[in-house]
CSV table of C-alpha atoms in Angstrom, one decimal:
chain,number,residue,atom,x,y,z
A,1,ASP,CA,99.6,-42.7,-137.9
A,2,GLY,CA,101.5,-39.8,-136.5
A,3,GLY,CA,100.5,-38.6,-133.1
A,4,ILE,CA,101.1,-38.4,-129.4
A,5,THR,CA,100.5,-41.5,-127.2
A,6,GLN,CA,99.9,-41.2,-123.5
A,7,SER,CA,99.7,-44.2,-121.2
A,8,PRO,CA,98.0,-45.3,-119.1
A,9,LYS,CA,94.7,-43.6,-119.7
A,10,TYR,CA,93.6,-44.2,-116.1
A,11,LEU,CA,95.9,-44.7,-113.1
A,12,PHE,CA,95.2,-45.1,-109.4
A,13,ARG,CA,97.9,-44.3,-106.9
A,14,LYS,CA,98.1,-44.9,-103.2
A,15,GLU,CA,99.3,-42.1,-101.1
A,16,GLY,CA,103.1,-42.1,-100.7
A,17,GLN,CA,103.7,-43.8,-104.0
A,18,ASN,CA,105.5,-42.4,-107.1
A,19,VAL,CA,103.9,-43.0,-110.4
A,20,THR,CA,105.1,-42.4,-114.0
A,21,LEU,CA,103.0,-41.3,-116.9
A,22,SER,CA,104.3,-42.1,-120.3
A,23,CYS,CA,104.3,-39.8,-123.3
A,24,GLU,CA,105.6,-40.8,-126.8
A,25,GLN,CA,105.4,-38.8,-130.0
A,26,ASN,CA,106.3,-39.8,-133.6
A,27,LEU,CA,105.8,-36.3,-135.1
A,28,ASN,CA,109.5,-35.5,-135.0
A,29,HIS,CA,108.7,-32.6,-132.8
A,30,ASP,CA,111.5,-30.9,-130.9
A,31,ALA,CA,109.5,-29.6,-127.9
A,32,MET,CA,107.4,-31.5,-125.5
A,33,TYR,CA,105.2,-30.4,-122.6
A,34,TRP,CA,103.2,-31.6,-119.6
A,35,TYR,CA,100.1,-29.9,-118.5
A,36,ARG,CA,97.8,-30.5,-115.6
A,37,GLN,CA,94.1,-29.8,-115.8
A,38,ASP,CA,91.8,-29.3,-112.8
A,39,PRO,CA,88.2,-28.2,-112.9
A,40,GLY,CA,87.9,-24.4,-113.3
A,41,GLN,CA,91.7,-24.0,-113.6
A,42,GLY,CA,92.3,-24.4,-117.3
A,43,LEU,CA,95.6,-26.0,-118.2
A,44,ARG,CA,98.7,-25.3,-116.2
A,45,LEU,CA,102.2,-26.1,-117.3
A,46,ILE,CA,104.3,-28.5,-115.2
A,47,TYR,CA,107.5,-29.0,-117.3
A,48,TYR,CA,108.6,-28.5,-120.8
A,49,SER,CA,111.6,-29.6,-122.9
A,50,GLN,CA,112.8,-28.0,-126.1
A,51,ILE,CA,115.7,-30.4,-126.8
A,52,VAL,CA,116.9,-33.8,-125.6
A,53,ASN,CA,118.6,-33.9,-122.2
A,54,ASP,CA,117.3,-30.5,-121.3
A,55,PHE,CA,114.0,-29.4,-119.7
A,56,GLN,CA,112.6,-26.4,-117.7
A,57,LYS,CA,110.1,-26.0,-114.9
A,58,GLY,CA,106.7,-24.7,-115.7
A,59,ASP,CA,104.3,-22.9,-113.4
A,60,ILE,CA,103.6,-25.8,-111.1
A,61,ALA,CA,106.7,-28.1,-111.1
A,62,GLU,CA,106.8,-28.9,-107.4
A,63,GLY,CA,106.2,-32.6,-106.7
A,64,TYR,CA,106.9,-33.6,-110.3
A,65,SER,CA,110.0,-34.8,-112.2
A,66,VAL,CA,110.7,-35.4,-115.9
A,67,SER,CA,113.4,-36.8,-118.2
A,68,ARG,CA,114.1,-36.3,-121.9
A,69,GLU,CA,116.6,-39.0,-122.9
A,70,LYS,CA,115.1,-39.5,-126.3
A,71,LYS,CA,113.4,-37.0,-128.7
A,72,GLU,CA,110.3,-39.1,-128.9
A,73,SER,CA,109.8,-39.6,-125.2
A,74,PHE,CA,109.0,-37.3,-122.2
A,75,PRO,CA,107.8,-39.3,-119.1
A,76,LEU,CA,106.4,-37.5,-116.1
A,77,THR,CA,106.8,-38.8,-112.6
A,78,VAL,CA,104.3,-37.7,-110.0
A,79,THR,CA,106.2,-38.0,-106.7
A,80,SER,CA,104.9,-38.5,-103.2
A,81,ALA,CA,105.8,-34.8,-102.6
A,82,GLN,CA,102.9,-33.7,-104.8
A,83,LYS,CA,100.2,-33.1,-102.2
A,84,ASN,CA,97.2,-33.0,-104.5
A,85,PRO,CA,98.0,-35.2,-107.5
A,86,THR,CA,94.5,-36.2,-108.5
A,87,ALA,CA,94.0,-34.5,-111.9
A,88,PHE,CA,93.9,-35.0,-115.7
A,89,TYR,CA,97.4,-34.8,-117.2
A,90,LEU,CA,98.0,-33.8,-120.8
A,91,CYS,CA,101.2,-34.3,-122.8
A,92,ALA,CA,101.8,-32.1,-125.8
A,93,SER,CA,104.5,-31.5,-128.5
A,94,SER,CA,105.4,-28.9,-131.1
A,95,LEU,CA,108.1,-27.9,-133.4
A,96,TRP,CA,110.7,-25.8,-131.6
A,97,THR,CA,110.1,-22.5,-133.2
A,98,ALA,CA,108.1,-20.1,-131.0
A,99,GLY,CA,104.5,-19.7,-132.1
A,100,ASN,CA,104.1,-23.2,-133.6
A,101,THR,CA,101.0,-25.0,-132.8
A,102,ILE,CA,101.1,-27.4,-129.9
A,103,TYR,CA,99.4,-30.8,-130.4
A,104,PHE,CA,98.1,-32.8,-127.5
A,105,GLY,CA,97.8,-36.4,-126.5
A,106,GLU,CA,94.5,-37.9,-125.3
A,107,GLY,CA,95.4,-37.4,-121.6
A,108,SER,CA,95.8,-39.5,-118.5
A,109,TRP,CA,93.6,-39.5,-115.5
A,110,LEU,CA,95.4,-39.9,-112.1
A,111,THR,CA,93.5,-40.6,-109.0
A,112,VAL,CA,94.9,-41.0,-105.5
A,113,VAL,CA,93.1,-43.6,-103.4
B,1,ALA,CA,103.9,-12.2,-117.0
B,2,GLN,CA,101.3,-12.9,-119.6
B,3,THR,CA,97.8,-13.6,-118.5
B,4,VAL,CA,94.7,-14.8,-120.4
B,5,THR,CA,91.2,-14.1,-119.2
B,6,GLN,CA,88.0,-15.8,-120.2
B,7,SER,CA,85.4,-14.2,-118.1
B,8,GLN,CA,82.3,-16.2,-119.2
B,9,PRO,CA,82.4,-19.6,-117.6
B,10,GLU,CA,79.4,-21.0,-119.6
B,11,MET,CA,77.4,-20.1,-122.7
B,12,SER,CA,74.5,-21.7,-124.6
B,13,VAL,CA,73.4,-21.3,-128.2
B,14,GLN,CA,70.7,-22.7,-130.4
B,15,GLU,CA,71.7,-25.0,-133.2
B,16,ALA,CA,72.4,-23.1,-136.4
B,17,GLU,CA,72.8,-19.8,-134.7
B,18,THR,CA,76.0,-17.8,-134.2
B,19,VAL,CA,77.8,-17.4,-130.9
B,20,THR,CA,80.9,-15.4,-129.8
B,21,LEU,CA,83.3,-16.4,-127.1
B,22,SER,CA,85.3,-13.7,-125.4
B,23,CYS,CA,89.0,-13.6,-124.5
B,24,THR,CA,91.3,-10.9,-123.3
B,25,TYR,CA,95.0,-11.1,-122.6
B,26,ASP,CA,97.7,-9.0,-121.1
B,27,THR,CA,101.3,-8.7,-122.4
B,28,SER,CA,104.0,-6.2,-123.1
B,29,GLU,CA,105.2,-8.1,-126.1
B,30,SER,CA,104.6,-6.7,-129.6
B,31,ASN,CA,104.8,-10.0,-131.4
B,32,TYR,CA,103.0,-13.1,-130.3
B,33,TYR,CA,100.5,-15.8,-131.2
B,34,LEU,CA,97.0,-16.5,-130.1
B,35,PHE,CA,95.0,-19.7,-130.2
B,36,TRP,CA,91.6,-21.2,-129.6
B,37,TYR,CA,91.5,-24.8,-128.6
B,38,LYS,CA,88.4,-27.0,-128.3
B,39,GLN,CA,88.0,-29.8,-125.7
B,40,PRO,CA,85.0,-32.0,-126.3
B,41,PRO,CA,83.7,-34.5,-123.7
B,42,SER,CA,86.4,-36.9,-124.9
B,43,ARG,CA,88.9,-34.5,-123.4
B,44,GLN,CA,91.1,-34.4,-126.6
B,45,MET,CA,92.4,-30.9,-127.1
B,46,ILE,CA,91.9,-29.8,-130.7
B,47,LEU,CA,93.2,-26.7,-132.3
B,48,VAL,CA,90.4,-24.5,-133.7
B,49,ILE,CA,92.2,-21.5,-135.0
B,50,ARG,CA,95.6,-19.6,-134.7
B,51,GLN,CA,96.3,-15.9,-135.1
B,52,GLU,CA,99.7,-14.2,-135.5
B,53,ALA,CA,99.7,-10.8,-133.8
B,54,TYR,CA,101.6,-9.0,-136.6
B,55,LYS,CA,98.9,-10.0,-139.1
B,56,GLN,CA,96.1,-7.6,-139.1
B,57,GLN,CA,93.7,-9.9,-141.0
B,58,ASN,CA,91.5,-12.0,-138.8
B,59,ALA,CA,92.0,-15.7,-139.1
B,60,THR,CA,89.2,-17.9,-140.4
B,61,GLU,CA,88.7,-21.6,-140.5
B,62,ASN,CA,85.4,-22.7,-142.1
B,63,ARG,CA,82.7,-21.8,-139.6
B,64,PHE,CA,85.2,-20.4,-137.1
B,65,SER,CA,86.6,-16.9,-137.2
B,66,VAL,CA,88.2,-14.5,-134.8
B,67,ASN,CA,87.9,-10.8,-134.1
B,68,PHE,CA,91.5,-9.8,-133.1
B,69,GLN,CA,91.7,-6.3,-131.6
B,70,LYS,CA,95.4,-5.9,-130.8
B,71,ALA,CA,95.1,-2.4,-129.2
B,72,ALA,CA,92.3,-3.7,-126.9
B,73,LYS,CA,94.1,-7.0,-126.4
B,74,SER,CA,91.0,-8.9,-127.3
B,75,PHE,CA,90.7,-12.1,-129.2
B,76,SER,CA,87.1,-13.4,-129.5
B,77,LEU,CA,86.0,-16.5,-131.4
B,78,LYS,CA,82.9,-16.5,-133.5
B,79,ILE,CA,81.2,-19.8,-134.3
B,80,SER,CA,78.7,-19.5,-137.2
B,81,ASP,CA,75.9,-22.1,-137.9
B,82,SER,CA,76.5,-23.8,-134.6
B,83,GLN,CA,76.3,-27.6,-134.7
B,84,LEU,CA,75.7,-30.1,-131.9
B,85,GLY,CA,79.3,-31.3,-132.3
B,86,ASP,CA,80.5,-27.8,-131.2
B,87,THR,CA,79.5,-28.6,-127.7
B,88,ALA,CA,82.8,-28.5,-125.8
B,89,MET,CA,85.0,-26.4,-123.6
B,90,TYR,CA,86.9,-23.7,-125.5
B,91,PHE,CA,90.3,-22.4,-124.3
B,92,CYS,CA,92.0,-19.3,-125.4
B,93,ALA,CA,95.8,-19.4,-125.3
B,94,PHE,CA,98.7,-17.1,-125.8
B,95,THR,CA,102.4,-17.5,-126.5
B,96,SER,CA,105.1,-15.0,-127.0
B,97,THR,CA,108.1,-15.4,-129.4
B,98,GLY,CA,110.9,-15.4,-126.9
B,99,ALA,CA,113.4,-18.2,-126.5
B,100,ASN,CA,111.6,-19.8,-123.6
B,101,SER,CA,108.1,-19.0,-124.7
B,102,LYS,CA,105.4,-21.2,-123.4
B,103,LEU,CA,101.7,-21.5,-124.0
B,104,THR,CA,99.5,-19.8,-121.4
B,105,PHE,CA,95.8,-20.8,-121.2
B,106,GLY,CA,92.7,-19.1,-120.0
B,107,LYS,CA,90.3,-21.0,-117.7
B,108,GLY,CA,88.0,-22.0,-120.5
B,109,ILE,CA,84.4,-21.6,-121.3
B,110,THR,CA,81.8,-24.4,-121.6
B,111,LEU,CA,79.7,-24.0,-124.7
B,112,SER,CA,76.5,-26.0,-125.0
B,113,VAL,CA,74.7,-26.2,-128.4
B,114,ARG,CA,70.9,-26.8,-128.0
B,115,PRO,CA,69.0,-28.9,-130.6
């Protein structure tokens, strides 16, 4: 089945550690996105990528890093520089053309312990 | 910068009745796209409906329809014959058509459908 797969679904991190969230899509979409969701904040864009080997910062990129080495994959690393990383993270993808519908994965919960 | 405002944090509706969720946005663009997404308790984000700004006709998808008022920058979602499965958070979202356009979300509204 075509879709977006995020893993792991639940992740616990100790303070000072980097963690990487995986996102893979088999929809042949050009663009991929990472959003963070906090209670009462809606979804905020962390990073996005419209083509392989290129990506742009979103509204809250500090403390995060990404790579786009393959069209299908867009992993997100939450670094120790991110001061409040506990949140729900959503990966999404779309065709490149502006206005196309963005489709989402099932999300990953990250908790700092 | 574009902004999306959903001023009602919570709403409740009786099963089988109709409910309208409000959304306003701010932009200087003339062409753009608007969306409503549904997020049930599973947290999966699901597209409900999409509207292109240059189309005057309001989009409709089965029980879901929008009232798009471009001059007022308003984009409300009407849910007819509400069902228990409609219980979810609903997010309004906006994207322009520029080269680096990105989807901007409102803060969402929690809708509860009462049996």
